[in-house]
PDB file of C-alpha atoms in Angstrom:
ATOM      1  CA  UNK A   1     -11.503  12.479 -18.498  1.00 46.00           C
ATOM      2  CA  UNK A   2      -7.924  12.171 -17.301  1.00 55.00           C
ATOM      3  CA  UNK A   3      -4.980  11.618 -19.192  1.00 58.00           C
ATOM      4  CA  UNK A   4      -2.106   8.834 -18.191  1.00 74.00           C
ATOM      5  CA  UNK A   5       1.145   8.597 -18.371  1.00 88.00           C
ATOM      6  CA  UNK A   6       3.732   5.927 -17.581  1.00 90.00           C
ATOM      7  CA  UNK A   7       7.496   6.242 -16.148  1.00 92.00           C
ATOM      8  CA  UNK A   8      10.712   4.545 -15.295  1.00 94.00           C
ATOM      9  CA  UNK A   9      12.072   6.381 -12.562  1.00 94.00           C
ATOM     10  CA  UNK A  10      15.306   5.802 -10.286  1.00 93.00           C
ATOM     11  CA  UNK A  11      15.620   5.107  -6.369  1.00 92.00           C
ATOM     12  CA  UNK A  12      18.719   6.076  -4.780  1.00 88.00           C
ATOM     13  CA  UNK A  13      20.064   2.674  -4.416  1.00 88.00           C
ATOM     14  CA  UNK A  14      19.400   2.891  -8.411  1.00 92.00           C
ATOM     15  CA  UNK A  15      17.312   0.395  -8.919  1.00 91.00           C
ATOM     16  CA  UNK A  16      14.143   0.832 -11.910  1.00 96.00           C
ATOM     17  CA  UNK A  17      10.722   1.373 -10.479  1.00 97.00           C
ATOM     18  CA  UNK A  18       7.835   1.962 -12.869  1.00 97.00           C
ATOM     19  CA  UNK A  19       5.411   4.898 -11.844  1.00 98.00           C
ATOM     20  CA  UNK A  20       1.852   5.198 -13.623  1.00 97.00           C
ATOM     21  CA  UNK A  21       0.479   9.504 -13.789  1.00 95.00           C
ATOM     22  CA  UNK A  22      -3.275  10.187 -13.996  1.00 93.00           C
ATOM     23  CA  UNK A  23      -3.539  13.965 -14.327  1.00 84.00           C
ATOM     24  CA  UNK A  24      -6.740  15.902 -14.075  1.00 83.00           C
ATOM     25  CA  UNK A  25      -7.321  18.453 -16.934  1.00 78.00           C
ATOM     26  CA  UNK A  26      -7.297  21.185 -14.938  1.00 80.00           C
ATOM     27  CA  UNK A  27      -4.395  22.131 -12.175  1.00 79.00           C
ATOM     28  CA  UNK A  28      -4.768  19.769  -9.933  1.00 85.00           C
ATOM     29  CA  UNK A  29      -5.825  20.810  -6.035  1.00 89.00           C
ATOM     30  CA  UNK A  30      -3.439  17.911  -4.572  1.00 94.00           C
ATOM     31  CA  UNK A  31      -2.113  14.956  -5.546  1.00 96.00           C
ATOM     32  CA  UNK A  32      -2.252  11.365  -4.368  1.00 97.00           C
ATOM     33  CA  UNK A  33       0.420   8.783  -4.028  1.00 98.00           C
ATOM     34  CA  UNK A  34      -0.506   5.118  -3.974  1.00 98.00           C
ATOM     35  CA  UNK A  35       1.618   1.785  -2.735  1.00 98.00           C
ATOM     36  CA  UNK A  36      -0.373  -0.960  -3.210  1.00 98.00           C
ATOM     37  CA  UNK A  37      -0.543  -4.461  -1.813  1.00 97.00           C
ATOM     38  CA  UNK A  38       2.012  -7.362  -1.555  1.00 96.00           C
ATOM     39  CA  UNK A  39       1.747  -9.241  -5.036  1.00 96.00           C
ATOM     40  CA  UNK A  40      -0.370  -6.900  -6.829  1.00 98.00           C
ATOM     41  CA  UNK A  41       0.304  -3.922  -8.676  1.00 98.00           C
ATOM     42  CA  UNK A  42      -0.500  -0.004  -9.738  1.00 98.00           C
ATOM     43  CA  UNK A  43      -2.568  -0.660 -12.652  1.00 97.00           C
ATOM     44  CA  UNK A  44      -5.171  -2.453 -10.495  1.00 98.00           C
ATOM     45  CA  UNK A  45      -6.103   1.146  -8.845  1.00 97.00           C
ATOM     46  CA  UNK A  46      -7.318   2.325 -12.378  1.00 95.00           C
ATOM     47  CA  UNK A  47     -10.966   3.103 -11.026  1.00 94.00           C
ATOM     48  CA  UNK A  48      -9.899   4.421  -7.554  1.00 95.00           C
ATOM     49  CA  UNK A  49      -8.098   6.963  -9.686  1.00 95.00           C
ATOM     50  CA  UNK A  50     -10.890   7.658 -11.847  1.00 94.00           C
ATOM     51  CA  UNK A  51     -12.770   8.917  -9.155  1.00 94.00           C
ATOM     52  CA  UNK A  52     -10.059  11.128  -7.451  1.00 94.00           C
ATOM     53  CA  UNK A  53      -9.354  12.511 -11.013  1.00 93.00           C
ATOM     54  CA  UNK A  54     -13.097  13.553 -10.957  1.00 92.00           C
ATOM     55  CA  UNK A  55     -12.781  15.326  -7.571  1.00 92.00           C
ATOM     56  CA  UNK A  56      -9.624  17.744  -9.186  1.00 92.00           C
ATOM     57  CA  UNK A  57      -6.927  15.742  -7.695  1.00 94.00           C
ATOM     58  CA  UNK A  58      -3.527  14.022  -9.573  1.00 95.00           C
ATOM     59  CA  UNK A  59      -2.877  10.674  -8.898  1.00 96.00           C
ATOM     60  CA  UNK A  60       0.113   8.379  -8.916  1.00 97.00           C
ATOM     61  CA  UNK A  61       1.115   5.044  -8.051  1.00 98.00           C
ATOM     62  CA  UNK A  62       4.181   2.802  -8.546  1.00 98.00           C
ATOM     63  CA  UNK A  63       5.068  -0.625  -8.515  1.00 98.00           C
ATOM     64  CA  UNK A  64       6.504  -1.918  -5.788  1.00 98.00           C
ATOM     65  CA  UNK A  65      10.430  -3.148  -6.055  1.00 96.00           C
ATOM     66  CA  UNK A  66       9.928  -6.876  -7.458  1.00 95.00           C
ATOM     67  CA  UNK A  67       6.393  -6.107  -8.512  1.00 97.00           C
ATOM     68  CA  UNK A  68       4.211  -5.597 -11.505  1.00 97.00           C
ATOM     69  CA  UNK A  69       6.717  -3.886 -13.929  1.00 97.00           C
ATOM     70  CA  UNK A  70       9.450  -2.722 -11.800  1.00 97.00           C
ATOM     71  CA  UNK A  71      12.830  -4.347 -11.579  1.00 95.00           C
ATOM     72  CA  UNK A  72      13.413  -6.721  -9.000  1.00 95.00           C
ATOM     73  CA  UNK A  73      12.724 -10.687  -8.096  1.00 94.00           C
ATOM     74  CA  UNK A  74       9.434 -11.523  -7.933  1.00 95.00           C
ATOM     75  CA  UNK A  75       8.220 -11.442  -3.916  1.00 93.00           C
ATOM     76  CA  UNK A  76      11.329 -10.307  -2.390  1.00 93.00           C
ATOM     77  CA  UNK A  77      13.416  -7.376  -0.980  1.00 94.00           C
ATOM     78  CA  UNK A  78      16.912  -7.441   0.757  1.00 94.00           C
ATOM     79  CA  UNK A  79      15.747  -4.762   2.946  1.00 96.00           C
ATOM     80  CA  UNK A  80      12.741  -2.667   3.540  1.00 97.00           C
ATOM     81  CA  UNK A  81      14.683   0.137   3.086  1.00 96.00           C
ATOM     82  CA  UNK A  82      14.646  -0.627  -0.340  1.00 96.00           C
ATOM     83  CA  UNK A  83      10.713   0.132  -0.531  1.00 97.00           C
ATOM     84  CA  UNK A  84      11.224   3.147   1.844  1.00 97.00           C
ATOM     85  CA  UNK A  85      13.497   4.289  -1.172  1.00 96.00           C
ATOM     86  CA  UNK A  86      11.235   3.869  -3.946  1.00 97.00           C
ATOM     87  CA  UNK A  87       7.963   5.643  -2.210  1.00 97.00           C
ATOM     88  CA  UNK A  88      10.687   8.643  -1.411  1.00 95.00           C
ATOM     89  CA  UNK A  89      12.137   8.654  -5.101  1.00 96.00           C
ATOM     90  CA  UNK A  90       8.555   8.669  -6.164  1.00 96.00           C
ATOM     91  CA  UNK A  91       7.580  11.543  -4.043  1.00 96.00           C
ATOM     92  CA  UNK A  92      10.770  13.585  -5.430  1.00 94.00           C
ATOM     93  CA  UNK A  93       9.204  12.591  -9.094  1.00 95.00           C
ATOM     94  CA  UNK A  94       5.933  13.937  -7.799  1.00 95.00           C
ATOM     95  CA  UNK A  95       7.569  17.541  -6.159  1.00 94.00           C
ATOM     96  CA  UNK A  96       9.865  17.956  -9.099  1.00 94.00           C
ATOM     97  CA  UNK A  97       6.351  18.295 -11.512  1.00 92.00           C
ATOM     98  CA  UNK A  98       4.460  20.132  -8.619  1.00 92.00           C
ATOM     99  CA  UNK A  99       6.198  22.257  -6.759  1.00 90.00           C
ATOM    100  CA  UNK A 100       3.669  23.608  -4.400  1.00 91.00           C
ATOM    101  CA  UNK A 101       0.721  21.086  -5.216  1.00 93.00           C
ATOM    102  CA  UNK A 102       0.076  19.187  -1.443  1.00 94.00           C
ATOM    103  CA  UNK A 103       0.602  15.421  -1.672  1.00 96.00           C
ATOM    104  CA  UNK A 104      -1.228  12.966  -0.189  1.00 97.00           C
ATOM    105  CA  UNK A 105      -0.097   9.260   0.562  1.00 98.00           C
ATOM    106  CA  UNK A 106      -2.189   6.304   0.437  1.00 98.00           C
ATOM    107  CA  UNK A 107      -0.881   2.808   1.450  1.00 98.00           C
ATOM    108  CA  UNK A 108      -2.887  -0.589   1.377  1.00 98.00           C
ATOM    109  CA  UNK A 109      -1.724  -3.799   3.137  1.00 98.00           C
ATOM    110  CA  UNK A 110       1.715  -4.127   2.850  1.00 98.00           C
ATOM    111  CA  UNK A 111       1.267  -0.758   1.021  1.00 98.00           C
ATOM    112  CA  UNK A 112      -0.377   0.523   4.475  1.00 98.00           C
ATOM    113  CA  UNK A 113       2.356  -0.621   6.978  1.00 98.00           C
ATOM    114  CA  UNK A 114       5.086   0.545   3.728  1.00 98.00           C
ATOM    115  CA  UNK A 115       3.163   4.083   4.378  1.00 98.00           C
ATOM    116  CA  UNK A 116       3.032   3.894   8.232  1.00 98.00           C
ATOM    117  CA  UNK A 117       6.833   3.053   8.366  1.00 98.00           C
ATOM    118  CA  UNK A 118       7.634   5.752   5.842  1.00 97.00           C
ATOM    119  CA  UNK A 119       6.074   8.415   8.093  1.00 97.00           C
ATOM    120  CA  UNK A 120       8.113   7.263  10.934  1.00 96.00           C
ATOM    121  CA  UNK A 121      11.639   6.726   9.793  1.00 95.00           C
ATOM    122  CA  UNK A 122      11.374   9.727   7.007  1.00 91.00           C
ATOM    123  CA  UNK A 123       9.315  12.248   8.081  1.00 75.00           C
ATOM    124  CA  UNK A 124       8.724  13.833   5.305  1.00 73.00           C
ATOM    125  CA  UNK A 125       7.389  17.090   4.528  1.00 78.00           C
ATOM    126  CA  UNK A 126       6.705  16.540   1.380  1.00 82.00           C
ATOM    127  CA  UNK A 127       3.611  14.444   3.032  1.00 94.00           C
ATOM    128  CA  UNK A 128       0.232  16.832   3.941  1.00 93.00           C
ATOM    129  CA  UNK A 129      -1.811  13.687   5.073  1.00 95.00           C
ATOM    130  CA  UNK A 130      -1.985  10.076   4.997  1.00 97.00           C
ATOM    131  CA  UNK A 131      -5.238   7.432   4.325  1.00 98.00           C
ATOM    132  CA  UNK A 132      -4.005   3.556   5.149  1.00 98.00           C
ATOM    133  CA  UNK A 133      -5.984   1.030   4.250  1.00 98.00           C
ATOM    134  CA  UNK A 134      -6.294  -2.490   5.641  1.00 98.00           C
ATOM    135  CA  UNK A 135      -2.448  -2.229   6.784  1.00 98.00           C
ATOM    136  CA  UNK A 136      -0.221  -5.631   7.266  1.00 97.00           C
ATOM    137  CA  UNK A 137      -0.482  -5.601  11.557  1.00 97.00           C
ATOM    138  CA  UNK A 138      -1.908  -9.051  11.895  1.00 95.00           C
ATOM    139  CA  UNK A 139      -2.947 -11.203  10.040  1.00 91.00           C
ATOM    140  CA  UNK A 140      -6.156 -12.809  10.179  1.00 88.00           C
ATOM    141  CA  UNK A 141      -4.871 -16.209  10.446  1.00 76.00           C
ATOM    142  CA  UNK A 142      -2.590 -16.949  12.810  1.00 74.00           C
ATOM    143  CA  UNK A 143       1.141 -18.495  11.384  1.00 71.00           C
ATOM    144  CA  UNK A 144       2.228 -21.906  13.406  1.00 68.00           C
ATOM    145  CA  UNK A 145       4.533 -21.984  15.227  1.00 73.00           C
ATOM    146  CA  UNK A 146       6.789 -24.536  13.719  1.00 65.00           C
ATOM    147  CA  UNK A 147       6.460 -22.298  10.010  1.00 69.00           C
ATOM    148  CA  UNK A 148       7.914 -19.320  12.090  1.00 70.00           C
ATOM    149  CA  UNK A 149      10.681 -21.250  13.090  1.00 73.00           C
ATOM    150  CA  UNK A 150      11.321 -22.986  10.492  1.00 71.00           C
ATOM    151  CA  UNK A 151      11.372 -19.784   8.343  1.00 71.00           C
ATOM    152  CA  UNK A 152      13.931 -18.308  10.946  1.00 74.00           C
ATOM    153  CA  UNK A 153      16.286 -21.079  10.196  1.00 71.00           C
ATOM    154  CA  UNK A 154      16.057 -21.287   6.430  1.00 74.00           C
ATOM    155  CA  UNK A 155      16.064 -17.674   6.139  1.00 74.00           C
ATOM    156  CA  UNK A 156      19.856 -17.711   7.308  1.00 76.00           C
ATOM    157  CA  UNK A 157      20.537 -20.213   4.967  1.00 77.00           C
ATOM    158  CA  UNK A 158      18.149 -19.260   1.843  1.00 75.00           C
ATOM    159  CA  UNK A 159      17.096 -15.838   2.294  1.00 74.00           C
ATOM    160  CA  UNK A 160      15.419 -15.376  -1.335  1.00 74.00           C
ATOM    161  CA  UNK A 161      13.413 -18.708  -0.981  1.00 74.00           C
ATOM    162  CA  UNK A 162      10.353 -18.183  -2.046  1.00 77.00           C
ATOM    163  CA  UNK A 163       7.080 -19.636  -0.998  1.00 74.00           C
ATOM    164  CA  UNK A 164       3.271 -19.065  -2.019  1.00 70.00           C
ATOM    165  CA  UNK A 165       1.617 -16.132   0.241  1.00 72.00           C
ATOM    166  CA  UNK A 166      -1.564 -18.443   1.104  1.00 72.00           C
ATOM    167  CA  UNK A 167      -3.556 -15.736  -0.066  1.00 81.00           C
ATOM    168  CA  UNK A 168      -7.117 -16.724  -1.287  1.00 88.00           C
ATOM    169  CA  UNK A 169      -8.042 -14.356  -4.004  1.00 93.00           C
ATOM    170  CA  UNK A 170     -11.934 -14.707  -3.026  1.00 94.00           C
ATOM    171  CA  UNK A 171     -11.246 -13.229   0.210  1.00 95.00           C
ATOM    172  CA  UNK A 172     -10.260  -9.527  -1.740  1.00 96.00           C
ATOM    173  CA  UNK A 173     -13.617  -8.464  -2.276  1.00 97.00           C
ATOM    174  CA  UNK A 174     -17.337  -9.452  -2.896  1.00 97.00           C
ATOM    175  CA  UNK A 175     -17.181  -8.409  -6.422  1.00 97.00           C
ATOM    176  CA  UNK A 176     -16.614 -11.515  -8.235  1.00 96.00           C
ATOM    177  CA  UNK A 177     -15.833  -9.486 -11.403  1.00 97.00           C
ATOM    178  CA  UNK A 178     -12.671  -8.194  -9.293  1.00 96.00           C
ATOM    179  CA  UNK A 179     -11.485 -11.496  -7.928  1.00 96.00           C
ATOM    180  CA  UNK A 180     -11.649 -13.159 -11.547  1.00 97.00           C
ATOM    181  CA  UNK A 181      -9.404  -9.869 -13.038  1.00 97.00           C
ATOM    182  CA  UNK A 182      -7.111 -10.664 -10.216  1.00 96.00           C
ATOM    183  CA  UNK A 183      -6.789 -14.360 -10.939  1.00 95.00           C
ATOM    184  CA  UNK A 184      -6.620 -13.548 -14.852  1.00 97.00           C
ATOM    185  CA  UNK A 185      -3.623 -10.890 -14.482  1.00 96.00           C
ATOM    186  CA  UNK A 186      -0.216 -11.556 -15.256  1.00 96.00           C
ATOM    187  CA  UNK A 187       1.641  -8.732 -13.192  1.00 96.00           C
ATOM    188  CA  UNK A 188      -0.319 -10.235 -10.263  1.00 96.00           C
ATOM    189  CA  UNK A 189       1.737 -12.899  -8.358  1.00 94.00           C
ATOM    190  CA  UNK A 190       1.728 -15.038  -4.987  1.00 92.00           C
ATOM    191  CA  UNK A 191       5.183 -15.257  -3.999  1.00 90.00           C
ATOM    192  CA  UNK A 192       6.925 -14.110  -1.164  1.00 90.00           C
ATOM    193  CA  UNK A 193      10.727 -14.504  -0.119  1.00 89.00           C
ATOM    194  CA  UNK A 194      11.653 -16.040   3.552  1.00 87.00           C
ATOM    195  CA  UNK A 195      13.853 -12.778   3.645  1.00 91.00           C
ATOM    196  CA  UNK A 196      10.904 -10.393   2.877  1.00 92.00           C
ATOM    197  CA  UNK A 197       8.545 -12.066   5.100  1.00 91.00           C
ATOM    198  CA  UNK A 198      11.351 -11.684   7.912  1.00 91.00           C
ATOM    199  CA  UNK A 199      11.554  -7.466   7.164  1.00 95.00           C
ATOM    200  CA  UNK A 200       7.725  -7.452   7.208  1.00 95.00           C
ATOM    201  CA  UNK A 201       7.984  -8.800  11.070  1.00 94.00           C
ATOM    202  CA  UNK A 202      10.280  -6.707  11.698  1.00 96.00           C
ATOM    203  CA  UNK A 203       8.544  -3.196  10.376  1.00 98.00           C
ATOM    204  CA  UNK A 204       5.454  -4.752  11.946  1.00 97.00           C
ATOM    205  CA  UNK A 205       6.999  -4.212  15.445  1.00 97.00           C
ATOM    206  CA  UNK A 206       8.878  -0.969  14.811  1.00 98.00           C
ATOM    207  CA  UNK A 207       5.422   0.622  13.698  1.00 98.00           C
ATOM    208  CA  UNK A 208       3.865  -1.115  16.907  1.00 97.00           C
ATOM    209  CA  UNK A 209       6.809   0.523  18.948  1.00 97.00           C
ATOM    210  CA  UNK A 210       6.962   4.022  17.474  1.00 96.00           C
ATOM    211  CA  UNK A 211       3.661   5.078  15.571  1.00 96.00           C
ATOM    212  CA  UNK A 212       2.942   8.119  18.339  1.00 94.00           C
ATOM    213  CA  UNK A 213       5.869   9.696  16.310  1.00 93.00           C
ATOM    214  CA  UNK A 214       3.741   9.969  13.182  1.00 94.00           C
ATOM    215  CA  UNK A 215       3.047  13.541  12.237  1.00 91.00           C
ATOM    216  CA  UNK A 216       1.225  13.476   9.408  1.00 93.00           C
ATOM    217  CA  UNK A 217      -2.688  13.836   9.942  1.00 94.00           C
ATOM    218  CA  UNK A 218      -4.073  10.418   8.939  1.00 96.00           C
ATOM    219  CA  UNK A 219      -6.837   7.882   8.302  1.00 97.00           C
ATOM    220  CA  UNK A 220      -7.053   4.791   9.261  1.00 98.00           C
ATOM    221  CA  UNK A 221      -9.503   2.374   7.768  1.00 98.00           C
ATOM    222  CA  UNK A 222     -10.620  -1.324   7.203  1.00 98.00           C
ATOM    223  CA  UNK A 223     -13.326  -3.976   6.574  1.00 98.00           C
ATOM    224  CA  UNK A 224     -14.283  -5.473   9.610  1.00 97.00           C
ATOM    225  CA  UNK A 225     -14.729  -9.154   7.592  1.00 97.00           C
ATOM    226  CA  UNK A 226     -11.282  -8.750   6.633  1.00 97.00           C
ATOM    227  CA  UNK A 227      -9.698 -12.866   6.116  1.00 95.00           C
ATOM    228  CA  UNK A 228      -6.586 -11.938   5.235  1.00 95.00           C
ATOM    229  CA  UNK A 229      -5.722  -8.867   7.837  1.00 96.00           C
ATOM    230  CA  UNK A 230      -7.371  -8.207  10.850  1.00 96.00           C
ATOM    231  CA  UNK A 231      -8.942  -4.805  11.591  1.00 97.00           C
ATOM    232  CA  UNK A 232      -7.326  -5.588  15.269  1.00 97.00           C
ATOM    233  CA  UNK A 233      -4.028  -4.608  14.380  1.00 97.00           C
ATOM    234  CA  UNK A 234      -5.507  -1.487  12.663  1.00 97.00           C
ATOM    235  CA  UNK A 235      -7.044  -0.841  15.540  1.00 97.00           C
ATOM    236  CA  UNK A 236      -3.910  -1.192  17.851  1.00 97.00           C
ATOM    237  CA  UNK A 237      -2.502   1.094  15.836  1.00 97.00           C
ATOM    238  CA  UNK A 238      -4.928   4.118  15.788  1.00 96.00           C
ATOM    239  CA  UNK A 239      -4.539   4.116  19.150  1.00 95.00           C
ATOM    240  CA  UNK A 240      -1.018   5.365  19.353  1.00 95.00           C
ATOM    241  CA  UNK A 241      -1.546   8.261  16.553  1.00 93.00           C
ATOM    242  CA  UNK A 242      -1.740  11.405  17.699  1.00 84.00           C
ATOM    243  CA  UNK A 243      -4.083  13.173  14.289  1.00 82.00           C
ATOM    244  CA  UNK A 244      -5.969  10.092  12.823  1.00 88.00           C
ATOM    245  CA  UNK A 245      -9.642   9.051  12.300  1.00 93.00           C
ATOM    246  CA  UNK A 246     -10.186   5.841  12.381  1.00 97.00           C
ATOM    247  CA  UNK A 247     -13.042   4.076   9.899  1.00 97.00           C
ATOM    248  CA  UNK A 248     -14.396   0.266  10.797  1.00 98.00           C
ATOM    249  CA  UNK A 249     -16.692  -1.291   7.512  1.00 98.00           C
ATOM    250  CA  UNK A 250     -19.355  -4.238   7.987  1.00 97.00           C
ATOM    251  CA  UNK A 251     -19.096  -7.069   6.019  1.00 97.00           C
ATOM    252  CA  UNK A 252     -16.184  -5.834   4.068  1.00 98.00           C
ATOM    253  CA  UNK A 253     -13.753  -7.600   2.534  1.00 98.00           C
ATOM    254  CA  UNK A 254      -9.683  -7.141   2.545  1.00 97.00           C
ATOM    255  CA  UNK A 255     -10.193  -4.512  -0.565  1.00 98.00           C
ATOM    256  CA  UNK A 256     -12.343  -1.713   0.443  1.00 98.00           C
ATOM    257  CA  UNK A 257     -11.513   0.456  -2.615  1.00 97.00           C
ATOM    258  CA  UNK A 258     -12.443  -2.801  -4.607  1.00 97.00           C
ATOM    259  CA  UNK A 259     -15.636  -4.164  -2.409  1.00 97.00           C
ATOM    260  CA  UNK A 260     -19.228  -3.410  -3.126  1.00 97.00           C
ATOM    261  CA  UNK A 261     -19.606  -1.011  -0.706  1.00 97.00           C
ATOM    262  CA  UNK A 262     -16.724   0.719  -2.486  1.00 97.00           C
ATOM    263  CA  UNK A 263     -18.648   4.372  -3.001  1.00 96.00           C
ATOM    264  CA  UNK A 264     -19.100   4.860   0.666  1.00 97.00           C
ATOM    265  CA  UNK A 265     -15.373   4.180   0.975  1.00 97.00           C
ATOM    266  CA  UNK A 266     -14.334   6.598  -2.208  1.00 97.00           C
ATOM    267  CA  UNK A 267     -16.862   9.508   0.013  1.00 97.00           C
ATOM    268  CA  UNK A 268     -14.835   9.114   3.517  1.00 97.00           C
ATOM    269  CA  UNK A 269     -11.658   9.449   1.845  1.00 97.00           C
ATOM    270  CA  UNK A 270     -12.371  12.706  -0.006  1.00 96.00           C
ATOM    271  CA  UNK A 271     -14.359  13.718   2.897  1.00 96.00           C
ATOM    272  CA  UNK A 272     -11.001  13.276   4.911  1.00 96.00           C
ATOM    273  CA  UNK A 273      -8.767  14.930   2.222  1.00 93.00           C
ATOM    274  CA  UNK A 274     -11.064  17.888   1.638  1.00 86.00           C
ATOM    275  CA  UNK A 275     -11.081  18.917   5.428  1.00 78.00           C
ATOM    276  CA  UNK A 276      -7.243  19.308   5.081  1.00 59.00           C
TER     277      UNK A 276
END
């Protein structure tokens, strides 16, 4: 059904970032970028590809700077900048293949606000339209106090400490069969550096501050049962985009691609991307 290829590509700062390529058979109508998730990784969106693949479109999706098989410490970043760089490196990989083919980026979690950021600071117009899923605005459970300051002092001090995310792997999805593949995979990992977490806070309040500038016709969506992000934030945000429909599940999890109601998800998003 689709044929896949794998890359090392460069980011301007010239650091490696590994890029996975499933093409459709046929010229594809548009093409789909994917960032995915803090810890995981692009070979985890295998069957959300499949089905895109089926509906004529290309899809690609790399690994995150210090994630899955891309260069970089495990769970950290200098700079967000940095992952600003790969997603526009990987969009020039994308253009330089398909000249005229419309591309489409998708962002989950950290992925999400990675995407929502991008469309601020970049603008690019390389982008036709945008579908965010379950994007790092708030989290579901609340940080104390004394970890947030604590963090602020040792992140002076030792910004690539890393601690474990929290992040119970149950909470992803209903699907048992995914949790267990997610515990079981060794690109998968649960770290996160004082310095990243510190960037995250701070992207979190510059998409909070400046989303109305956002372009790009978009989709917003999440699970309302959510435990590790809260649809609030999601919903905060939709607010201040100008283009965007905005998609609330019940009962689903922090993986809607991954969840059991996963086909109704898979129809809204081509729904959305076919209208364009």
């Amino acid at each position: 059904m689709e044929m896949k290829g794998e890359k090392i590509i460069f980011t301007s700062r010239g650091k490696k970032i590994f890029i996975r390529e499933w093409k459709t058979k046929n010229l594809q109508k548009k093409n789909i970028l994917i960032i995915h998730g803090l810890g995981e990784h692009s070979g985890r969106y295998k069957e959300f590809a499949k089905f895109f693949i089926k509906n004529g479109l290309g899809v690609y999706a790399l690994d995150l700077q210090g994630h899955g098989k891309s260069e970089g410490k495990r769970g950290h970043i200098k700079s967000f900048e940095e992952y600003l760089d790969s997603v526009e490196s990987s969009l020039i990989f994308i253009r330089k293949k398909f000249l005229e083919t419309p591309i489409i980026l998708f962002g989950h979690s950290l992925g999400g606000l990675i995407g929502l950021n991008f469309l601020i600071e970049r603008e690019s117009k390389e982008i036709e339209s945008a579908v965010i899923s379950s994007p790092w605005i708030e989290t579901a459970i609340k940080v104390p106090e004394y970890l947030i300051l604590l963090q602020k002092v040792l992140k002076r001090i030792f910004p690539s400490l890393r601690l474990n995310n929290r992040l119970t792997s149950s909470h992803l999805s209903k699907n048992k069969d995914i949790v267990s593949k997610y515990d079981e995979d060794e690109l998968v990992h649960n770290e996160i550096s004082l310095n990243l977490y510190s960037e995250v806070m701070k992207t979190i309040d510059n998409v909070k501050e400046k989303a109305s500038r956002i372009k790009a016709r978009t989709l917003l969506y999440h699970g309302m049962s959510d435990k590790i992000i809260s649809s609030n934030g999601t919903i905060g945000i939709s607010k201040l985009l100008k283009t965007h429909k905005l998609k609330l599940y019940d009962n689903v999890y922090h993986e809607p691609h991954n969840d059991l109601e996963k086909e109704e998800i898979y129809q809204d998003i081509i729904e959305f991307i076919k209208k364009i």
